[in-house]
mmCIF file of C-alpha atoms in Angstrom:
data_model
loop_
_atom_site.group_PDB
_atom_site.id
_atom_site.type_symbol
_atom_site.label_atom_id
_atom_site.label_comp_id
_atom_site.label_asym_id
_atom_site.label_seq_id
_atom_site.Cartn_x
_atom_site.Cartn_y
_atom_site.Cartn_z
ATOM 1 C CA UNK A 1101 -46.913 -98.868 -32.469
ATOM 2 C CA UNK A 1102 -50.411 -97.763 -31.084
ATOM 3 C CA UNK A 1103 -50.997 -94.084 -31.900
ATOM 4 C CA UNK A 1104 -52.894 -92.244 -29.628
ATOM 5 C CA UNK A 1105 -54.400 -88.678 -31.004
ATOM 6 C CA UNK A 1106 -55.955 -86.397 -28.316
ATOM 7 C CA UNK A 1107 -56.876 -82.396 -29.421
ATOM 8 C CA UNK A 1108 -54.897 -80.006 -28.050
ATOM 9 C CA UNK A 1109 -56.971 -78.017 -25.373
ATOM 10 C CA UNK A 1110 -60.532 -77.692 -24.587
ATOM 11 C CA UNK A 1111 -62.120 -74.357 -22.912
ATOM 12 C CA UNK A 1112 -65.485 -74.614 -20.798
ATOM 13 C CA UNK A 1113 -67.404 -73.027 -18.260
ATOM 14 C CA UNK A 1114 -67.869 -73.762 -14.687
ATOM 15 C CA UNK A 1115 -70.633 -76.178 -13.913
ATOM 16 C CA UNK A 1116 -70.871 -77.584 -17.776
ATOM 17 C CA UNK A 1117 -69.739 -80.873 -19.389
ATOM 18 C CA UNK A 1118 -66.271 -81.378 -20.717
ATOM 19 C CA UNK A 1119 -66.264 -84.134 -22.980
ATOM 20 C CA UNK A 1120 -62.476 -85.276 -24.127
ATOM 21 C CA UNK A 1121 -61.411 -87.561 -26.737
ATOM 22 C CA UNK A 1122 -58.707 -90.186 -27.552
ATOM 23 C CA UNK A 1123 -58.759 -92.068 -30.644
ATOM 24 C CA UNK A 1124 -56.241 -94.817 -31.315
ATOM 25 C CA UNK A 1125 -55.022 -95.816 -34.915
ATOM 26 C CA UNK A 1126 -55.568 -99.821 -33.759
ATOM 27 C CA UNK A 1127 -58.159 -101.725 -31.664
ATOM 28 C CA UNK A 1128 -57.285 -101.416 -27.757
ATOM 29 C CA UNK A 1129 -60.003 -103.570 -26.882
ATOM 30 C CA UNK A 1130 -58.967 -107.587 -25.838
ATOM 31 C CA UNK A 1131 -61.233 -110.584 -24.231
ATOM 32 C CA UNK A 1132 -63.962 -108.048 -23.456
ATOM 33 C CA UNK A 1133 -61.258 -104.962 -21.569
ATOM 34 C CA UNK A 1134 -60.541 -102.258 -23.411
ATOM 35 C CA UNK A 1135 -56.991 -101.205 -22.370
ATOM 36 C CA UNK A 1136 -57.478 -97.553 -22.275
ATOM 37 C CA UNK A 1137 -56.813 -95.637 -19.359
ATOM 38 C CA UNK A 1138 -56.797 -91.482 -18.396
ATOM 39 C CA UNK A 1139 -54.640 -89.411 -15.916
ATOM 40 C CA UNK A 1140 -54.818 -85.475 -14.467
ATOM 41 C CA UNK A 1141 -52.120 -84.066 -14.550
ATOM 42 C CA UNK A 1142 -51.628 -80.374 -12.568
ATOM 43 C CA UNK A 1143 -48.333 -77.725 -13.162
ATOM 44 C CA UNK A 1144 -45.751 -79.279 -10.974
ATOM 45 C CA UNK A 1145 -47.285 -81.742 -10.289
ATOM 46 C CA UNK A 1146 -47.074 -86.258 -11.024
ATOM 47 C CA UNK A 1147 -50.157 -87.311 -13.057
ATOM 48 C CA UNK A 1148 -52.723 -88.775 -11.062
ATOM 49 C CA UNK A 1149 -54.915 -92.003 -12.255
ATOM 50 C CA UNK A 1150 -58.411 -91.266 -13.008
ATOM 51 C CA UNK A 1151 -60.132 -93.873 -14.940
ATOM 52 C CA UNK A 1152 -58.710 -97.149 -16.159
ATOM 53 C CA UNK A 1153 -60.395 -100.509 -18.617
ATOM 54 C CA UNK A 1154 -62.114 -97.115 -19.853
ATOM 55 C CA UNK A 1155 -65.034 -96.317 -17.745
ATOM 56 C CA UNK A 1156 -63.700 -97.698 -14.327
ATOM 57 C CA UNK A 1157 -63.251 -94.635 -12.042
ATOM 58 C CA UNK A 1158 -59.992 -95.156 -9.875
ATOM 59 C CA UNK A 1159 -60.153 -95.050 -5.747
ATOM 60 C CA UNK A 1160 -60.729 -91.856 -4.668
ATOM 61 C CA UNK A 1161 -61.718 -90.037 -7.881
ATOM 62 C CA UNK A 1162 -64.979 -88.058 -8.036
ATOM 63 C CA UNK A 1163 -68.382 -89.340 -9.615
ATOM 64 C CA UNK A 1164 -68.212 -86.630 -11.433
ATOM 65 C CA UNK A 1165 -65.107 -88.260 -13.875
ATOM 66 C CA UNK A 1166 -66.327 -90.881 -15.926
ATOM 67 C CA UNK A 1167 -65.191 -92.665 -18.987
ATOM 68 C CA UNK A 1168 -66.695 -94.922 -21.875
ATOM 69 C CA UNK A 1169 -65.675 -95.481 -24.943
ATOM 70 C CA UNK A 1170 -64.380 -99.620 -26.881
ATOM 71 C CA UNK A 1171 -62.054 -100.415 -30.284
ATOM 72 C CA UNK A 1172 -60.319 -96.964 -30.957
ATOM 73 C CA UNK A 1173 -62.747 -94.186 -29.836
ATOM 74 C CA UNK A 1174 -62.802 -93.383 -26.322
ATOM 75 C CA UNK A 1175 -63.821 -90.168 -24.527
ATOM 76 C CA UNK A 1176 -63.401 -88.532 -20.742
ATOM 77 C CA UNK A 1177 -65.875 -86.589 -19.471
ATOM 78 C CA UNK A 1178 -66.399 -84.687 -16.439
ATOM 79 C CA UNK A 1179 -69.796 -83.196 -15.350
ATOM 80 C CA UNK A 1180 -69.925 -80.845 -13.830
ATOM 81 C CA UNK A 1181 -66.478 -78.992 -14.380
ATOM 82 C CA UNK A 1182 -65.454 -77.383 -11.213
ATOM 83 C CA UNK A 1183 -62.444 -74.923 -10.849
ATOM 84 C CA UNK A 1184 -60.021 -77.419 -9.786
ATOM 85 C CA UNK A 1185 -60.472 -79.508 -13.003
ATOM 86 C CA UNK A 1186 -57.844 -76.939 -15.062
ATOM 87 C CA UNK A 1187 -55.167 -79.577 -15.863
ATOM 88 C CA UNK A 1188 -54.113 -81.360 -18.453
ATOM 89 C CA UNK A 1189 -55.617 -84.716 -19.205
ATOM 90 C CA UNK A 1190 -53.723 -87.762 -20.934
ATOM 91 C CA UNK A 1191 -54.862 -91.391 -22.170
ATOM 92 C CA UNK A 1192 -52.457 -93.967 -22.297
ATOM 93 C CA UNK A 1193 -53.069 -97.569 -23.869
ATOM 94 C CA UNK A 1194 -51.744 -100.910 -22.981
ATOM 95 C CA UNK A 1195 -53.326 -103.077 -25.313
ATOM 96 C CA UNK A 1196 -49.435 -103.432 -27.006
ATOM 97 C CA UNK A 1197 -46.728 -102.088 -24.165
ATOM 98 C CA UNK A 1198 -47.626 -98.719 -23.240
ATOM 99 C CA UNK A 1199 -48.286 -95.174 -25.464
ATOM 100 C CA UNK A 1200 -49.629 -91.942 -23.978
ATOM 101 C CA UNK A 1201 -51.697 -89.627 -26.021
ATOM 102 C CA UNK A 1202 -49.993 -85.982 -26.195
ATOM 103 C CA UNK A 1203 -52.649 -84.438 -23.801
ATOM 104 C CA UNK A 1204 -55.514 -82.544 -23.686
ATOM 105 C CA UNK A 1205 -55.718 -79.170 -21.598
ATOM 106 C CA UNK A 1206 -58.795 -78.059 -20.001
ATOM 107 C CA UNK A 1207 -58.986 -74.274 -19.126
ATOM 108 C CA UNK A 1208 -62.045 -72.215 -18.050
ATOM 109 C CA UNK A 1209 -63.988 -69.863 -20.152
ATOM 110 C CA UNK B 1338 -50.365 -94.837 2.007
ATOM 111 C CA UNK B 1339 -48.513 -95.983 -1.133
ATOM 112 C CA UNK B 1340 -45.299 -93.767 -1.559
ATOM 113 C CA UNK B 1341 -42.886 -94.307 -4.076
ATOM 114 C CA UNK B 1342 -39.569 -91.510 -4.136
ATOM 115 C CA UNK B 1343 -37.118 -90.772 -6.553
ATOM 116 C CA UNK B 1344 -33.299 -89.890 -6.418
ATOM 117 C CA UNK B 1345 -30.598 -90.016 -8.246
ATOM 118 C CA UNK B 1346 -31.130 -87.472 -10.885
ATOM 119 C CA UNK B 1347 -28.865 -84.537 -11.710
ATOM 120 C CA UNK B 1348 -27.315 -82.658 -14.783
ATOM 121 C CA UNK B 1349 -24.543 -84.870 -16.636
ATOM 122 C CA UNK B 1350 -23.079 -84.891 -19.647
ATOM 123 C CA UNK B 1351 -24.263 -86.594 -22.898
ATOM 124 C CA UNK B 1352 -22.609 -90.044 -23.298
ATOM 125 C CA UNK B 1353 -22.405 -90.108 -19.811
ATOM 126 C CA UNK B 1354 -24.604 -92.546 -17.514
ATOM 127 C CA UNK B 1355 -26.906 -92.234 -14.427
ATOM 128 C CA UNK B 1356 -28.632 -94.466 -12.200
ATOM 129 C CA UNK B 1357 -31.857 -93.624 -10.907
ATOM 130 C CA UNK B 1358 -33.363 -94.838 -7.428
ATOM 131 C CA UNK B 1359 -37.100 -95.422 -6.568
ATOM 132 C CA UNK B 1360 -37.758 -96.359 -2.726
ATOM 133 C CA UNK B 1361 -41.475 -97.758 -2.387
ATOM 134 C CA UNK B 1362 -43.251 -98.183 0.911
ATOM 135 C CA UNK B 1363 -46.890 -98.364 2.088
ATOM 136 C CA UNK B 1364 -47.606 -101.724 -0.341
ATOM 137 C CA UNK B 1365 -46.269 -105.549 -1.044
ATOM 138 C CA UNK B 1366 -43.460 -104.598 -3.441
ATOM 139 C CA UNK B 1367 -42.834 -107.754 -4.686
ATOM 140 C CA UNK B 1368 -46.420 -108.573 -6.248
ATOM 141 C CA UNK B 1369 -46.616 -105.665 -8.010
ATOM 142 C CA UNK B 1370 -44.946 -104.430 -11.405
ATOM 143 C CA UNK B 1371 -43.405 -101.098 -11.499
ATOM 144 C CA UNK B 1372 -42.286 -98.514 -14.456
ATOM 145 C CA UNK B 1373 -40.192 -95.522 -15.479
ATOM 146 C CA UNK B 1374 -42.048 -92.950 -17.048
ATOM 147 C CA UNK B 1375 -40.538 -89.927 -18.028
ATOM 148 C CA UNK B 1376 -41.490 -85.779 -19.414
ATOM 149 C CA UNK B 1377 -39.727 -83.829 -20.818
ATOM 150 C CA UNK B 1378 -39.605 -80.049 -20.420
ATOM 151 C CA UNK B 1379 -43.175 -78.717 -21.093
ATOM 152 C CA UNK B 1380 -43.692 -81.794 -23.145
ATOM 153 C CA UNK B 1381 -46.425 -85.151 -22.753
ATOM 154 C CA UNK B 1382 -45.585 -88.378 -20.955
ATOM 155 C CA UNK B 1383 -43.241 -91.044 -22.298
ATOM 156 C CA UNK B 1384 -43.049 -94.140 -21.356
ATOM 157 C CA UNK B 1385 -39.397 -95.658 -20.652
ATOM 158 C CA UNK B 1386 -39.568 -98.844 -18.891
ATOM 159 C CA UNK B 1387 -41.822 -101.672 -16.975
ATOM 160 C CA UNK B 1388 -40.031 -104.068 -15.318
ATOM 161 C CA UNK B 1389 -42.142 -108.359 -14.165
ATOM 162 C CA UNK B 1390 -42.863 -108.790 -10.148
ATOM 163 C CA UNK B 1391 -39.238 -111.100 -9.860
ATOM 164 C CA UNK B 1392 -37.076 -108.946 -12.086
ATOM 165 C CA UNK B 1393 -37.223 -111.737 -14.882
ATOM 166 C CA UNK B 1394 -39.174 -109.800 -17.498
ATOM 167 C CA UNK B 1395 -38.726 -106.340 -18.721
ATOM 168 C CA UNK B 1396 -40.077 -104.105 -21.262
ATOM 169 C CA UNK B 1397 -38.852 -101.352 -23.157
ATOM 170 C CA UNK B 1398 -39.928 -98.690 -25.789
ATOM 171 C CA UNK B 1399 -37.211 -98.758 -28.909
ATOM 172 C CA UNK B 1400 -36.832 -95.326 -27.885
ATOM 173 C CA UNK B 1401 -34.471 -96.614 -24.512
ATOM 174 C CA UNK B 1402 -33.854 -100.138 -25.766
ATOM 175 C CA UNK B 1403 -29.828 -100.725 -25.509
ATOM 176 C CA UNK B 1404 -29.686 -98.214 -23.868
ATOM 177 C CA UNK B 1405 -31.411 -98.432 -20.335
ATOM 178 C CA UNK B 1406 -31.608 -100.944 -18.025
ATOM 179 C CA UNK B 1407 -34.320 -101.033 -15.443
ATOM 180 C CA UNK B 1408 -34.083 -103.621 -12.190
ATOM 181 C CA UNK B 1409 -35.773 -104.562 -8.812
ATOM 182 C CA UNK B 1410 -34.299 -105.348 -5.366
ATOM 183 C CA UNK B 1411 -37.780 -106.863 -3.730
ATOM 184 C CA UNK B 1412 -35.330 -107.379 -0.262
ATOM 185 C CA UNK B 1413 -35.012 -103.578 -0.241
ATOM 186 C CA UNK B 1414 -38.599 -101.949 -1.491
ATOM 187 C CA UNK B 1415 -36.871 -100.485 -4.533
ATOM 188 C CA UNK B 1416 -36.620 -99.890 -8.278
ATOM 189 C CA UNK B 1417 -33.474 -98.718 -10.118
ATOM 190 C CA UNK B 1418 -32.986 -97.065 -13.621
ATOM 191 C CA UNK B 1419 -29.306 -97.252 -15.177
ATOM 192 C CA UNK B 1420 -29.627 -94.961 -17.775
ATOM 193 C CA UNK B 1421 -26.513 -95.521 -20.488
ATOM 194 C CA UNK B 1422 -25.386 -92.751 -23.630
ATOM 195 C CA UNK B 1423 -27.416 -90.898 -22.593
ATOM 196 C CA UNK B 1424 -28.416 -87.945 -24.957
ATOM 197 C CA UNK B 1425 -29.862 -84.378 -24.408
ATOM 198 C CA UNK B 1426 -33.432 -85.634 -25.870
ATOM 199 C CA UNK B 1427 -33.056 -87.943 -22.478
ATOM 200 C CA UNK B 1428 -33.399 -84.480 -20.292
ATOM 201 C CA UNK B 1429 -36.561 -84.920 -18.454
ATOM 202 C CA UNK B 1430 -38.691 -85.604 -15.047
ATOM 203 C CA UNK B 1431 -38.316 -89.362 -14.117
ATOM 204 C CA UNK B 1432 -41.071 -90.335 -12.704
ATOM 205 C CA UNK B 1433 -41.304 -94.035 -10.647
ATOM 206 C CA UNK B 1434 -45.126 -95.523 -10.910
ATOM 207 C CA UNK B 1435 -46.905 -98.866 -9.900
ATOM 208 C CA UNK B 1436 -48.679 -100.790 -12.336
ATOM 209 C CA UNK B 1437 -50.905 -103.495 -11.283
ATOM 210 C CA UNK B 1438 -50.127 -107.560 -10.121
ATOM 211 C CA UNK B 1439 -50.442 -108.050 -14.018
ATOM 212 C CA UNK B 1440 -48.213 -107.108 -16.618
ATOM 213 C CA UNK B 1441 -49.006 -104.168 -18.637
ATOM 214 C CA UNK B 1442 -51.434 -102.349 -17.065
ATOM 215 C CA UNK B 1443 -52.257 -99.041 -15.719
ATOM 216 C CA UNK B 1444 -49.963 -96.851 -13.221
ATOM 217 C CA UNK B 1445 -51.991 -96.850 -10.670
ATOM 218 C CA UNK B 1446 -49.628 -94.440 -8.577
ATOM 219 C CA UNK B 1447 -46.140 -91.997 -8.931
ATOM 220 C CA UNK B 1448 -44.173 -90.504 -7.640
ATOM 221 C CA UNK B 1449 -43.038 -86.975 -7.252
ATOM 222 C CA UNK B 1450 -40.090 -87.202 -10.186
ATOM 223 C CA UNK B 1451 -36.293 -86.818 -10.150
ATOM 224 C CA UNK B 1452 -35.032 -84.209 -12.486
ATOM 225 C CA UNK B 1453 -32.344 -85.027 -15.382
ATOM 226 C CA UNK B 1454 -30.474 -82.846 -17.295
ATOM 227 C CA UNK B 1455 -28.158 -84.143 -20.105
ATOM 228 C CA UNK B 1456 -26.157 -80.977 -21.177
ATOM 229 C CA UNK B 1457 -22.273 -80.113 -21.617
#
């Protein structure tokens, strides 16, 4: 199985960067994709798509989300963080069926 | 607008089974494959099942395997979960999500969730 290992939260201030990471424990990365994708998720509500392939930003997502990242080191980042951005972020692989990382949550300082 | 909506959930026993329902509109059912993905209570996302665009492939986490079964009706738009012994560590939000035209993907969208309980 493909571990995924995401830190538990992450506090920053309004207008700054937020830079989150997801490291596998085996290479996502297959003829040239790398099979790493992130979701928002808000209280109550269904996660919501964000970035998948790692750095492709879905339909409808803000340039402000981006992603990079290949092999087993990927990060999210979102610049600048606005108030709305409070959630909790997952990355999910699907290199070898499907894992989710056990989310990150971004508060405000 | 893609919409895909749950039913079927509830509280039930453990041992017991449950069939979950997923009607999709707004998109070409049939080309795409589609997935169970469940969270539990205050926990991360799991998840539970992908199933090919004809039915003839499906895909399971050991976690389910034996135990749940997913399946597709293309005439009818929808997606179905039977969900067999089930156990309390099953109790969770059910959500319904559309991967891509190719297997394994990304969920691209979800649905709101359908709530289930496994408790005597």
């Amino acid at each position: 199985d493909i571990v995924l290992t995401q830190s538990p939260a992450l506090a920053v201030s309004l207008g700054q960067r937020a830079t989150i990471s997801c490291k596998t424990n085996q290479n996502v990365d297959y003829y040239g994709n790398s099979y790493m994708h992130w979701y928002q998720q808000k209280p109550g509500q269904q996660p919501k798509l964000l970035i998948y392939l790692a750095s492709n930003l879905a339909s409808g997502i803000p340039a402000r989300f981006s992603g990079r990242g290949s092999g087993t080191d990927f990060t999210l980042t979102i610049d600048p963080v606005e108030a709305d951005d409070t959630a909790t972020y997952y990355c999910q692989q699907s290199r070898n069926l499907h894992t989710f990382g056990a989310g990150t949550k971004l508060e405000l300082k | 607008e893609v919409q895909l909506v749950e039913s079927g959930g509830g509280l039930v026993q453990p041992g017991r089974s449950l069939k979950l329902s997923c009607a999709a509109s707004g998109f070409t059912f049939s080309n795409y494959y589609m997935a169970w993905v469940r969270q539990a209570p205050k926990k991360g996302l799991e998840w539970v099942a992908t199933i090919s665009t004809s039915g003839s492939r499906t895909y399971y986490p050991d976690s389910v395997k034996g135990r749940f079964t997913i399946s597709r009706d293309n005439a009818k738009s929808s997606l179905y979960l039977q969900m067999n012994s089930l156990k309390s560590e099953d109790t969770a939000t059910y959500y319904c999500a559309r991967e891509t035209t190719r297997p394994l993907d990304w969920f691209a969208y979800w649905g709101q969730g359908t709530l289930v309980t496994v408790s005597s």
